[in-house]
Amino acid sequence: MTEPPGRRERKKAATRQKIADTALRLFLERGYDAVGIRDVAAEADVAVTTVFSHFASKEALVFERDHDFEQRLTRAVTDRPPHEPLIPALHREVQALVRHCTAEGSAPLRRMIEGSPALREYEESMSLRHAQALAAALAADPHLSRSATACRATARFVIDAYALACQADDPGATADEVFRMIQAAWEATAP
Amino acid sequence: MTEPPGRRERKKAATRQKIADTALRLFLERGYDAVGIRDVAAEADVAVTTVFSHFASKEALVFERDHDFEQRLTRAVTDRPPHEPLIPALHREVQALVRHCTAEGSAPLRRMIEGSPALREYEESMSLRHAQALAAALAADPHLSRSATACRATARFVIDAYALACQADDPGATADEVFRMIQAAWEATAP
DNA sequence: GAAGGTAACCCTAACCGTTAGCCTTTCACA
DNA sequence: TGTGAAAGGCTAACGGTTAGGGTTACCTTC
């Protein structure tokens, strides 16, 4: 993953990283709204067009590492031991993700996101994509012969659990409680 | 509600309506992305600033009548007969809302919304607000002594049911199926 | 190792949604 | 009738985003 696949791609990755690091630093220093794309570009010493060739939007600069999220959720489904029940596997993974997102170091970032309507909206739309990916993973699992609707609903419920837990006072307990509900909902779909 | 409370307010309402009608017509004629705010303002014969004094954003022009939505959901909770079970009441209301949204005349509008990422994202963020209002209504109901987490989760599940049903091939059956899951989830939270 | 192709990057200028500042008209109410 | 305020208008600008067109640096192939 970190091996050199050619100078060109290494330079590209370095540029991307420099932009992301600079952006996050400026956002945290001065506030998201107070920093313009032109500021980020200038500070990272690249052109504005270069920023947008690496990131689809200003908001995307903040959520650089969210590829993980989707993959971790779907892998919690696809990579679980055979015959391991689905919901506890998802529960465990969500708990880990919630801990990651409510960890000490993430507090300023979290506060920034909650403070910006644009960022909250963007995060919401990411959640929708994650739910769709998770629904696809559920539908593809041969051990779970559930309807497409049941898969889609369960996927959204799991994303809801994550979102609720991240904002809750006691994230762990909240995730536990919501997953009790999800477990019951899932069992109600048994064929 | 439709009585004349003074000329000024009538004129204001007329302006607002004219803007909304013009916008929707132009959007459907030429496509959402192909119509600018300046076009809408010119065609409605008002200033751009007037458009934004009536609507918070371009997307809001499309969802003019969504105040209904939130109120209908919360009223399905607050106005239901005493001791009527919660979930069937919500189920019935969601079915009605889904029928409304998948009716014949709504097809072009629906297609337009689905075709624009900006509109989809906006609708998502509206959903979040609706879920919060519904969660508040659930938490306030004296007959349902459930935890705040249970209320919030159930509210999101209900919104999920609506969203899934609106996009499904068979909206009615989809809502039924998801509400069977919600019923089970809700029962699992009984104190 | 030289030649050609192309990916990454730069610059300029613009588009579009949105807002600020300030002015004019029109209504409500004393 | 006069006065304050709300609704609306005009102009200019800001900030995210993109198009167009050029330059450099890397990879490939001979």
CSV table of C-alpha atoms (C1' of nucleotides) in Angstrom, one decimal:
chain,number,residue,atom,x,y,z
A,1,MET,CA,0.0,0.0,0.0
A,2,THR,CA,2.9,2.4,0.7
A,3,GLU,CA,5.3,1.0,-1.8
A,4,PRO,CA,6.6,3.2,-4.6
A,5,PRO,CA,4.6,2.5,-7.8
A,6,GLY,CA,6.5,5.2,-9.8
A,7,ARG,CA,7.6,8.7,-9.1
A,8,ARG,CA,4.6,10.3,-10.8
A,9,GLU,CA,2.1,8.6,-8.5
A,10,ARG,CA,4.2,9.2,-5.5
A,11,LYS,CA,4.3,12.9,-6.3
A,12,LYS,CA,0.6,12.9,-6.9
A,13,ALA,CA,-0.1,11.3,-3.5
A,14,ALA,CA,2.2,13.7,-1.8
A,15,THR,CA,0.4,16.7,-3.4
A,16,ARG,CA,-2.9,15.3,-2.3
A,17,GLN,CA,-1.7,14.7,1.2
A,18,LYS,CA,-0.2,18.2,1.4
A,19,ILE,CA,-3.5,19.7,0.4
A,20,ALA,CA,-5.5,17.7,2.8
A,21,ASP,CA,-3.1,18.4,5.7
A,22,THR,CA,-2.9,22.1,5.0
A,23,ALA,CA,-6.7,22.3,4.7
A,24,LEU,CA,-7.4,20.6,7.9
A,25,ARG,CA,-4.8,22.6,9.7
A,26,LEU,CA,-6.2,25.9,8.4
A,27,PHE,CA,-9.8,24.8,9.1
A,28,LEU,CA,-9.0,24.0,12.7
A,29,GLU,CA,-6.9,27.1,13.2
A,30,ARG,CA,-9.3,29.7,11.8
A,31,GLY,CA,-12.7,27.9,11.4
A,32,TYR,CA,-14.1,26.2,8.3
A,33,ASP,CA,-16.1,29.1,7.0
A,34,ALA,CA,-13.3,31.5,7.5
A,35,VAL,CA,-10.9,29.6,5.2
A,36,GLY,CA,-11.5,29.8,1.5
A,37,ILE,CA,-10.4,27.3,-1.1
A,38,ARG,CA,-8.1,30.0,-2.4
A,39,ASP,CA,-6.5,30.2,1.0
A,40,VAL,CA,-5.9,26.5,1.1
A,41,ALA,CA,-4.5,26.5,-2.4
A,42,ALA,CA,-2.1,29.3,-1.6
A,43,GLU,CA,-0.9,27.8,1.7
A,44,ALA,CA,-0.4,24.4,0.1
A,45,ASP,CA,1.4,26.2,-2.8
A,46,VAL,CA,-0.8,24.7,-5.5
A,47,ALA,CA,-3.4,26.1,-7.9
A,48,VAL,CA,-7.0,26.1,-7.1
A,49,THR,CA,-7.7,23.8,-10.0
A,50,THR,CA,-5.3,21.3,-8.5
A,51,VAL,CA,-7.3,21.2,-5.2
A,52,PHE,CA,-10.4,20.3,-7.2
A,53,SER,CA,-8.6,17.7,-9.2
A,54,HIS,CA,-7.9,15.8,-6.0
A,55,PHE,CA,-11.1,16.6,-4.0
A,56,ALA,CA,-14.6,16.9,-5.4
A,57,SER,CA,-15.6,19.7,-3.1
A,58,LYS,CA,-14.5,21.8,-0.1
A,59,GLU,CA,-16.3,19.5,2.2
A,60,ALA,CA,-14.5,16.5,0.9
A,61,LEU,CA,-11.3,18.0,2.2
A,62,VAL,CA,-12.5,17.4,5.8
A,63,PHE,CA,-13.6,13.8,5.2
A,64,GLU,CA,-10.4,12.6,3.6
A,65,ARG,CA,-10.2,9.2,5.3
A,66,ASP,CA,-13.8,8.1,5.1
A,67,HIS,CA,-13.0,5.4,2.5
A,68,ASP,CA,-12.2,3.3,5.6
A,69,PHE,CA,-15.6,3.6,7.0
A,70,GLU,CA,-17.5,2.1,4.1
A,71,GLN,CA,-14.9,-0.7,3.7
A,72,ARG,CA,-14.8,-1.5,7.4
A,73,LEU,CA,-18.6,-1.9,7.5
A,74,THR,CA,-18.9,-4.1,4.4
A,75,ARG,CA,-15.9,-6.2,5.5
A,76,ALA,CA,-17.5,-6.7,8.9
A,77,VAL,CA,-20.2,-8.5,6.8
A,78,THR,CA,-18.2,-10.2,4.1
A,79,ASP,CA,-15.1,-11.2,6.2
A,80,ARG,CA,-16.9,-12.6,9.3
A,81,PRO,CA,-16.4,-16.2,10.1
A,82,PRO,CA,-18.9,-18.5,8.4
A,83,HIS,CA,-22.1,-18.9,10.3
A,84,GLU,CA,-21.3,-16.1,12.7
A,85,PRO,CA,-24.5,-14.2,13.2
A,86,LEU,CA,-24.8,-10.9,11.3
A,87,ILE,CA,-26.0,-8.4,13.8
A,88,PRO,CA,-23.4,-9.0,16.5
A,89,ALA,CA,-20.7,-8.7,13.9
A,90,LEU,CA,-22.0,-5.3,12.8
A,91,HIS,CA,-22.5,-4.3,16.4
A,92,ARG,CA,-18.9,-4.9,17.2
A,93,GLU,CA,-17.7,-3.0,14.2
A,94,VAL,CA,-19.9,0.0,14.9
A,95,GLN,CA,-18.7,0.1,18.4
A,96,ALA,CA,-15.2,0.2,17.2
A,97,LEU,CA,-16.0,3.0,14.7
A,98,VAL,CA,-17.8,5.0,17.3
A,99,ARG,CA,-14.9,4.7,19.7
A,100,HIS,CA,-12.6,5.9,16.9
A,101,CYS,CA,-14.9,8.9,16.1
A,102,THR,CA,-15.4,9.9,19.8
A,103,ALA,CA,-11.8,9.5,20.7
A,104,GLU,CA,-9.9,12.4,22.4
A,105,GLY,CA,-8.1,13.7,19.4
A,106,SER,CA,-11.2,13.8,17.3
A,107,ALA,CA,-13.0,16.3,19.5
A,108,PRO,CA,-12.0,19.5,17.7
A,109,LEU,CA,-12.7,18.0,14.3
A,110,ARG,CA,-16.1,16.8,15.6
A,111,ARG,CA,-16.9,20.2,16.9
A,112,MET,CA,-16.0,21.8,13.6
A,113,ILE,CA,-18.3,19.4,11.7
A,114,GLU,CA,-21.2,19.9,14.0
A,115,GLY,CA,-20.7,23.7,13.8
A,116,SER,CA,-21.1,23.8,10.0
A,117,PRO,CA,-24.4,23.0,8.3
A,118,ALA,CA,-22.6,22.4,5.0
A,119,LEU,CA,-20.4,19.7,6.7
A,120,ARG,CA,-23.3,18.1,8.5
A,121,GLU,CA,-25.2,17.9,5.2
A,122,TYR,CA,-22.3,16.4,3.5
A,123,GLU,CA,-21.8,13.8,6.2
A,124,GLU,CA,-25.5,12.9,5.9
A,125,SER,CA,-25.1,12.2,2.2
A,126,MET,CA,-22.0,10.1,2.8
A,127,SER,CA,-24.1,8.1,5.2
A,128,LEU,CA,-26.6,7.4,2.5
A,129,ARG,CA,-23.8,6.0,0.3
A,130,HIS,CA,-22.5,3.9,3.1
A,131,ALA,CA,-26.0,2.5,3.7
A,132,GLN,CA,-26.3,1.6,0.1
A,133,ALA,CA,-22.9,-0.2,0.1
A,134,LEU,CA,-23.8,-2.0,3.2
A,135,ALA,CA,-27.2,-3.0,1.8
A,136,ALA,CA,-25.4,-4.4,-1.2
A,137,ALA,CA,-23.1,-6.5,1.0
A,138,LEU,CA,-26.1,-7.8,2.9
A,139,ALA,CA,-27.9,-8.7,-0.3
A,140,ALA,CA,-24.8,-10.5,-1.6
A,141,ASP,CA,-24.3,-12.7,1.5
A,142,PRO,CA,-25.4,-16.3,0.6
A,143,HIS,CA,-26.1,-17.1,4.3
A,144,LEU,CA,-28.7,-14.4,4.7
A,145,SER,CA,-31.5,-15.0,2.3
A,146,ARG,CA,-33.5,-11.9,3.1
A,147,SER,CA,-35.5,-9.6,0.8
A,148,ALA,CA,-33.9,-6.6,-0.8
A,149,THR,CA,-36.1,-4.4,1.3
A,150,ALA,CA,-35.0,-6.1,4.5
A,151,CYS,CA,-31.3,-5.6,3.6
A,152,ARG,CA,-31.8,-2.0,2.7
A,153,ALA,CA,-33.8,-1.2,5.8
A,154,THR,CA,-31.2,-3.0,8.1
A,155,ALA,CA,-28.4,-1.2,6.4
A,156,ARG,CA,-30.0,2.2,7.1
A,157,PHE,CA,-30.8,1.2,10.7
A,158,VAL,CA,-27.1,0.3,11.2
A,159,ILE,CA,-26.0,3.7,9.9
A,160,ASP,CA,-28.6,5.3,12.1
A,161,ALA,CA,-27.1,3.5,15.1
A,162,TYR,CA,-23.7,4.9,14.2
A,163,ALA,CA,-24.9,8.4,13.8
A,164,LEU,CA,-27.0,8.4,17.0
A,165,ALA,CA,-24.1,6.9,19.0
A,166,CYS,CA,-21.6,9.5,17.7
A,167,GLN,CA,-23.7,12.3,19.0
A,168,ALA,CA,-24.9,10.7,22.2
A,169,ASP,CA,-23.6,11.4,25.7
A,170,ASP,CA,-22.8,7.8,26.2
A,171,PRO,CA,-21.9,6.5,22.8
A,172,GLY,CA,-21.3,2.9,23.9
A,173,ALA,CA,-24.6,2.5,25.7
A,174,THR,CA,-26.5,4.1,22.9
A,175,ALA,CA,-25.0,1.8,20.3
A,176,ASP,CA,-25.9,-1.2,22.5
A,177,GLU,CA,-29.5,0.0,22.9
A,178,VAL,CA,-30.1,0.7,19.2
A,179,PHE,CA,-28.5,-2.6,18.3
A,180,ARG,CA,-30.9,-4.4,20.5
A,181,MET,CA,-33.7,-2.8,18.4
A,182,ILE,CA,-31.9,-3.8,15.2
A,183,GLN,CA,-31.5,-7.3,16.4
A,184,ALA,CA,-35.3,-7.6,16.9
A,185,ALA,CA,-36.0,-6.0,13.6
A,186,TRP,CA,-33.7,-8.3,11.8
A,187,GLU,CA,-35.2,-11.4,13.4
A,188,ALA,CA,-38.6,-10.2,12.3
A,189,THR,CA,-37.5,-10.6,8.7
A,190,ALA,CA,-36.5,-14.2,9.0
A,191,PRO,CA,-37.8,-16.1,6.0
B,1,MET,CA,-56.0,30.2,6.6
B,2,THR,CA,-56.9,31.7,3.2
B,3,GLU,CA,-58.8,34.8,4.5
B,4,PRO,CA,-57.5,38.3,3.8
B,5,PRO,CA,-55.4,39.4,6.8
B,6,GLY,CA,-54.4,42.7,5.1
B,7,ARG,CA,-53.3,43.7,1.6
B,8,ARG,CA,-49.7,43.6,2.4
B,9,GLU,CA,-49.6,40.1,3.6
B,10,ARG,CA,-51.7,39.0,0.6
B,11,LYS,CA,-49.3,40.6,-1.8
B,12,LYS,CA,-46.4,39.0,0.0
B,13,ALA,CA,-48.1,35.6,-0.3
B,14,ALA,CA,-48.8,36.2,-3.9
B,15,THR,CA,-45.2,37.1,-4.7
B,16,ARG,CA,-44.0,34.0,-2.9
B,17,GLN,CA,-46.5,31.9,-4.8
B,18,LYS,CA,-45.6,33.4,-8.1
B,19,ILE,CA,-41.9,32.7,-7.5
B,20,ALA,CA,-42.5,29.2,-6.5
B,21,ASP,CA,-44.8,28.5,-9.5
B,22,THR,CA,-42.4,30.1,-11.9
B,23,ALA,CA,-39.4,28.2,-10.6
B,24,LEU,CA,-41.1,24.8,-10.7
B,25,ARG,CA,-42.4,25.4,-14.2
B,26,LEU,CA,-39.0,26.5,-15.5
B,27,PHE,CA,-37.2,23.6,-13.6
B,28,LEU,CA,-39.6,21.1,-15.2
B,29,GLU,CA,-39.3,22.6,-18.6
B,30,ARG,CA,-35.6,23.0,-18.9
B,31,GLY,CA,-34.1,21.0,-16.1
B,32,TYR,CA,-33.0,22.0,-12.6
B,33,ASP,CA,-29.4,22.6,-13.4
B,34,ALA,CA,-30.2,24.5,-16.6
B,35,VAL,CA,-32.2,27.2,-14.8
B,36,GLY,CA,-30.4,29.8,-12.7
B,37,ILE,CA,-31.8,31.8,-9.9
B,38,ARG,CA,-31.4,34.9,-12.2
B,39,ASP,CA,-33.7,33.2,-14.7
B,40,VAL,CA,-36.3,32.5,-12.1
B,41,ALA,CA,-36.2,36.0,-10.8
B,42,ALA,CA,-36.5,37.5,-14.3
B,43,GLU,CA,-39.3,35.3,-15.4
B,44,ALA,CA,-41.2,35.9,-12.1
B,45,ASP,CA,-40.4,39.6,-12.6
B,46,VAL,CA,-38.8,40.1,-9.2
B,47,ALA,CA,-35.3,40.9,-8.0
B,48,VAL,CA,-32.9,38.1,-7.1
B,49,THR,CA,-32.8,39.3,-3.6
B,50,THR,CA,-36.6,39.0,-3.4
B,51,VAL,CA,-36.3,35.3,-4.3
B,52,PHE,CA,-33.9,34.8,-1.4
B,53,SER,CA,-36.0,36.7,1.0
B,54,HIS,CA,-38.8,34.1,0.4
B,55,PHE,CA,-36.7,31.0,0.0
B,56,ALA,CA,-33.5,30.1,1.8
B,57,SER,CA,-31.9,28.4,-1.1
B,58,LYS,CA,-32.4,27.3,-4.7
B,59,GLU,CA,-33.3,23.8,-3.5
B,60,ALA,CA,-36.0,25.2,-1.2
B,61,LEU,CA,-37.9,26.3,-4.2
B,62,VAL,CA,-38.5,22.7,-5.1
B,63,PHE,CA,-39.7,21.6,-1.7
B,64,GLU,CA,-42.1,24.4,-1.1
B,65,ARG,CA,-44.8,22.3,0.5
B,66,ASP,CA,-42.8,20.2,2.9
B,67,HIS,CA,-44.0,21.9,6.0
B,68,ASP,CA,-46.9,19.5,5.7
B,69,PHE,CA,-44.7,16.5,6.0
B,70,GLU,CA,-43.2,17.2,9.4
B,71,GLN,CA,-46.6,18.3,10.8
B,72,ARG,CA,-48.4,15.3,9.5
B,73,LEU,CA,-45.9,12.9,11.0
B,74,THR,CA,-45.9,14.5,14.4
B,75,ARG,CA,-49.7,14.8,14.5
B,76,ALA,CA,-50.0,11.2,13.7
B,77,VAL,CA,-48.4,10.7,17.0
B,78,THR,CA,-49.9,13.5,19.1
B,79,ASP,CA,-53.4,13.4,17.7
B,80,ARG,CA,-54.0,9.7,17.7
B,81,PRO,CA,-56.8,8.4,19.9
B,82,PRO,CA,-55.7,7.7,23.4
B,83,HIS,CA,-54.3,4.2,23.9
B,84,GLU,CA,-54.0,3.6,20.2
B,85,PRO,CA,-50.8,1.8,19.6
B,86,LEU,CA,-48.0,4.0,18.2
B,87,ILE,CA,-46.5,2.0,15.3
B,88,PRO,CA,-49.8,1.3,13.4
B,89,ALA,CA,-50.6,5.0,13.6
B,90,LEU,CA,-47.3,5.9,12.1
B,91,HIS,CA,-47.6,3.1,9.6
B,92,ARG,CA,-50.9,4.4,8.3
B,93,GLU,CA,-49.6,8.0,8.0
B,94,VAL,CA,-46.5,6.9,6.2
B,95,GLN,CA,-48.6,4.9,3.8
B,96,ALA,CA,-50.6,8.0,3.0
B,97,LEU,CA,-47.5,10.1,2.6
B,98,VAL,CA,-45.9,7.6,0.3
B,99,ARG,CA,-49.1,7.4,-1.8
B,100,HIS,CA,-49.0,11.1,-2.1
B,101,CYS,CA,-45.4,11.2,-3.2
B,102,THR,CA,-45.7,8.4,-5.7
B,103,ALA,CA,-48.9,9.6,-7.3
B,104,GLU,CA,-49.2,10.1,-11.0
B,105,GLY,CA,-48.7,13.8,-11.1
B,106,SER,CA,-45.6,13.7,-8.9
B,107,ALA,CA,-43.6,11.6,-11.3
B,108,PRO,CA,-41.8,14.3,-13.3
B,109,LEU,CA,-40.9,16.1,-10.0
B,110,ARG,CA,-39.6,12.9,-8.5
B,111,ARG,CA,-37.5,12.3,-11.6
B,112,MET,CA,-36.1,15.7,-11.4
B,113,ILE,CA,-35.2,15.3,-7.7
B,114,GLU,CA,-33.6,11.9,-8.2
B,115,GLY,CA,-31.6,13.4,-11.1
B,116,SER,CA,-30.0,16.1,-9.1
B,117,PRO,CA,-27.4,15.4,-6.4
B,118,ALA,CA,-28.0,18.8,-4.9
B,119,LEU,CA,-31.7,18.1,-4.5
B,120,ARG,CA,-31.1,14.6,-3.2
B,121,GLU,CA,-28.7,15.9,-0.6
B,122,TYR,CA,-31.2,18.6,0.4
B,123,GLU,CA,-34.0,16.1,0.8
B,124,GLU,CA,-31.7,14.0,3.0
B,125,SER,CA,-31.1,16.9,5.3
B,126,MET,CA,-34.8,17.7,5.5
B,127,SER,CA,-35.3,14.1,6.5
B,128,LEU,CA,-32.9,14.5,9.4
B,129,ARG,CA,-34.9,17.5,10.6
B,130,HIS,CA,-38.1,15.5,10.3
B,131,ALA,CA,-36.6,12.7,12.3
B,132,GLN,CA,-35.7,15.1,15.0
B,133,ALA,CA,-39.1,16.5,15.2
B,134,LEU,CA,-40.7,13.1,15.3
B,135,ALA,CA,-38.3,12.0,18.0
B,136,ALA,CA,-39.3,15.0,20.1
B,137,ALA,CA,-43.0,14.1,19.6
B,138,LEU,CA,-42.3,10.5,20.7
B,139,ALA,CA,-40.3,11.7,23.7
B,140,ALA,CA,-43.2,14.0,24.7
B,141,ASP,CA,-45.9,11.4,24.6
B,142,PRO,CA,-46.9,10.5,28.2
B,143,HIS,CA,-48.2,7.1,27.2
B,144,LEU,CA,-44.8,5.9,25.7
B,145,SER,CA,-42.3,5.9,28.5
B,146,ARG,CA,-39.3,5.0,26.4
B,147,SER,CA,-35.7,6.2,26.5
B,148,ALA,CA,-34.6,9.2,24.5
B,149,THR,CA,-32.4,6.8,22.5
B,150,ALA,CA,-35.3,4.5,21.7
B,151,CYS,CA,-37.4,7.5,20.5
B,152,ARG,CA,-34.6,8.9,18.4
B,153,ALA,CA,-33.9,5.5,16.8
B,154,THR,CA,-37.5,4.8,16.1
B,155,ALA,CA,-38.0,8.2,14.5
B,156,ARG,CA,-35.1,7.6,12.2
B,157,PHE,CA,-36.3,4.2,11.3
B,158,VAL,CA,-39.7,5.6,10.4
B,159,ILE,CA,-38.1,8.2,8.1
B,160,ASP,CA,-36.0,5.4,6.6
B,161,ALA,CA,-39.2,3.5,5.9
B,162,TYR,CA,-40.7,6.5,4.1
B,163,ALA,CA,-37.5,7.0,2.0
B,164,LEU,CA,-37.2,3.4,1.1
B,165,ALA,CA,-40.9,3.1,0.1
B,166,CYS,CA,-40.7,6.2,-2.1
B,167,GLN,CA,-38.0,4.7,-4.2
B,168,ALA,CA,-39.2,1.1,-4.2
B,169,ASP,CA,-41.0,-0.6,-7.1
B,170,ASP,CA,-43.8,-1.5,-4.8
B,171,PRO,CA,-44.0,1.3,-2.3
B,172,GLY,CA,-47.0,-0.1,-0.4
B,173,ALA,CA,-45.4,-3.5,0.2
B,174,THR,CA,-42.1,-2.0,1.1
B,175,ALA,CA,-43.6,0.2,3.7
B,176,ASP,CA,-45.5,-2.7,5.1
B,177,GLU,CA,-42.3,-4.8,5.3
B,178,VAL,CA,-40.2,-2.1,6.9
B,179,PHE,CA,-42.9,-1.4,9.4
B,180,ARG,CA,-43.0,-5.0,10.5
B,181,MET,CA,-39.3,-4.5,11.3
B,182,ILE,CA,-40.0,-1.3,13.1
B,183,GLN,CA,-42.8,-2.9,15.1
B,184,ALA,CA,-40.4,-5.6,16.3
B,185,ALA,CA,-37.7,-3.0,17.1
B,186,TRP,CA,-40.2,-0.9,19.1
B,187,GLU,CA,-41.4,-3.8,21.1
B,188,ALA,CA,-37.8,-4.6,22.0
B,189,THR,CA,-37.6,-1.3,23.8
B,190,ALA,CA,-40.5,-1.9,26.1
B,191,PRO,CA,-39.6,-0.9,29.6
C,1,DG,C1',19.4,7.5,-24.8
C,2,DA,C1',16.0,10.2,-27.8
C,3,DA,C1',11.1,10.9,-29.2
C,4,DG,C1',6.4,11.0,-28.3
C,5,DG,C1',2.5,10.7,-25.4
C,6,DT,C1',0.1,11.9,-21.5
C,7,DA,C1',-0.8,12.9,-16.6
C,8,DA,C1',-0.3,16.4,-13.3
C,9,DC,C1',-0.2,20.9,-12.8
C,10,DC,C1',-0.7,26.1,-13.6
C,11,DC,C1',-3.2,30.5,-14.9
C,12,DT,C1',-6.9,33.2,-16.3
C,13,DA,C1',-11.5,34.1,-16.6
C,14,DA,C1',-15.8,33.1,-15.8
C,15,DC,C1',-20.4,31.0,-14.0
C,16,DC,C1',-23.6,30.6,-10.3
C,17,DG,C1',-25.6,30.7,-5.7
C,18,DT,C1',-25.8,33.8,-2.1
C,19,DT,C1',-25.3,38.1,0.7
C,20,DA,C1',-24.5,43.0,2.1
C,21,DG,C1',-25.5,47.8,1.7
C,22,DC,C1',-28.4,51.1,0.6
C,23,DC,C1',-32.4,53.1,-1.6
C,24,DT,C1',-37.6,53.3,-3.0
C,25,DT,C1',-42.3,52.1,-2.7
C,26,DT,C1',-46.3,50.7,-0.3
C,27,DC,C1',-49.0,49.6,3.3
C,28,DA,C1',-50.7,49.9,8.4
C,29,DC,C1',-51.9,52.4,12.0
C,30,DA,C1',-52.1,56.2,15.0
D,1,DT,C1',-52.2,62.9,7.4
D,2,DG,C1',-48.0,61.7,8.7
D,3,DT,C1',-44.8,58.2,10.1
D,4,DG,C1',-42.6,53.8,10.9
D,5,DA,C1',-41.8,49.5,9.0
D,6,DA,C1',-42.0,45.9,5.8
D,7,DA,C1',-41.4,44.4,1.0
D,8,DG,C1',-39.1,45.0,-2.7
D,9,DG,C1',-35.3,46.8,-5.9
D,10,DC,C1',-30.4,47.7,-7.6
D,11,DT,C1',-25.6,47.1,-7.5
D,12,DA,C1',-21.6,44.9,-6.3
D,13,DA,C1',-19.3,41.7,-4.3
D,14,DC,C1',-17.8,37.0,-2.2
D,15,DG,C1',-16.7,32.2,-2.5
D,16,DG,C1',-17.1,27.5,-4.5
D,17,DT,C1',-16.6,25.5,-8.8
D,18,DT,C1',-15.4,24.8,-13.8
D,19,DA,C1',-13.8,25.5,-18.7
D,20,DG,C1',-10.2,26.5,-21.7
D,21,DG,C1',-5.7,26.3,-22.9
D,22,DG,C1',-0.9,26.1,-21.9
D,23,DT,C1',3.6,24.1,-19.5
D,24,DT,C1',6.4,20.7,-17.2
D,25,DA,C1',7.8,16.2,-15.9
D,26,DC,C1',7.3,11.5,-16.0
D,27,DC,C1',6.7,7.1,-18.4
D,28,DT,C1',7.1,4.3,-22.4
D,29,DT,C1',8.8,2.5,-26.5
D,30,DC,C1',12.0,2.3,-29.9
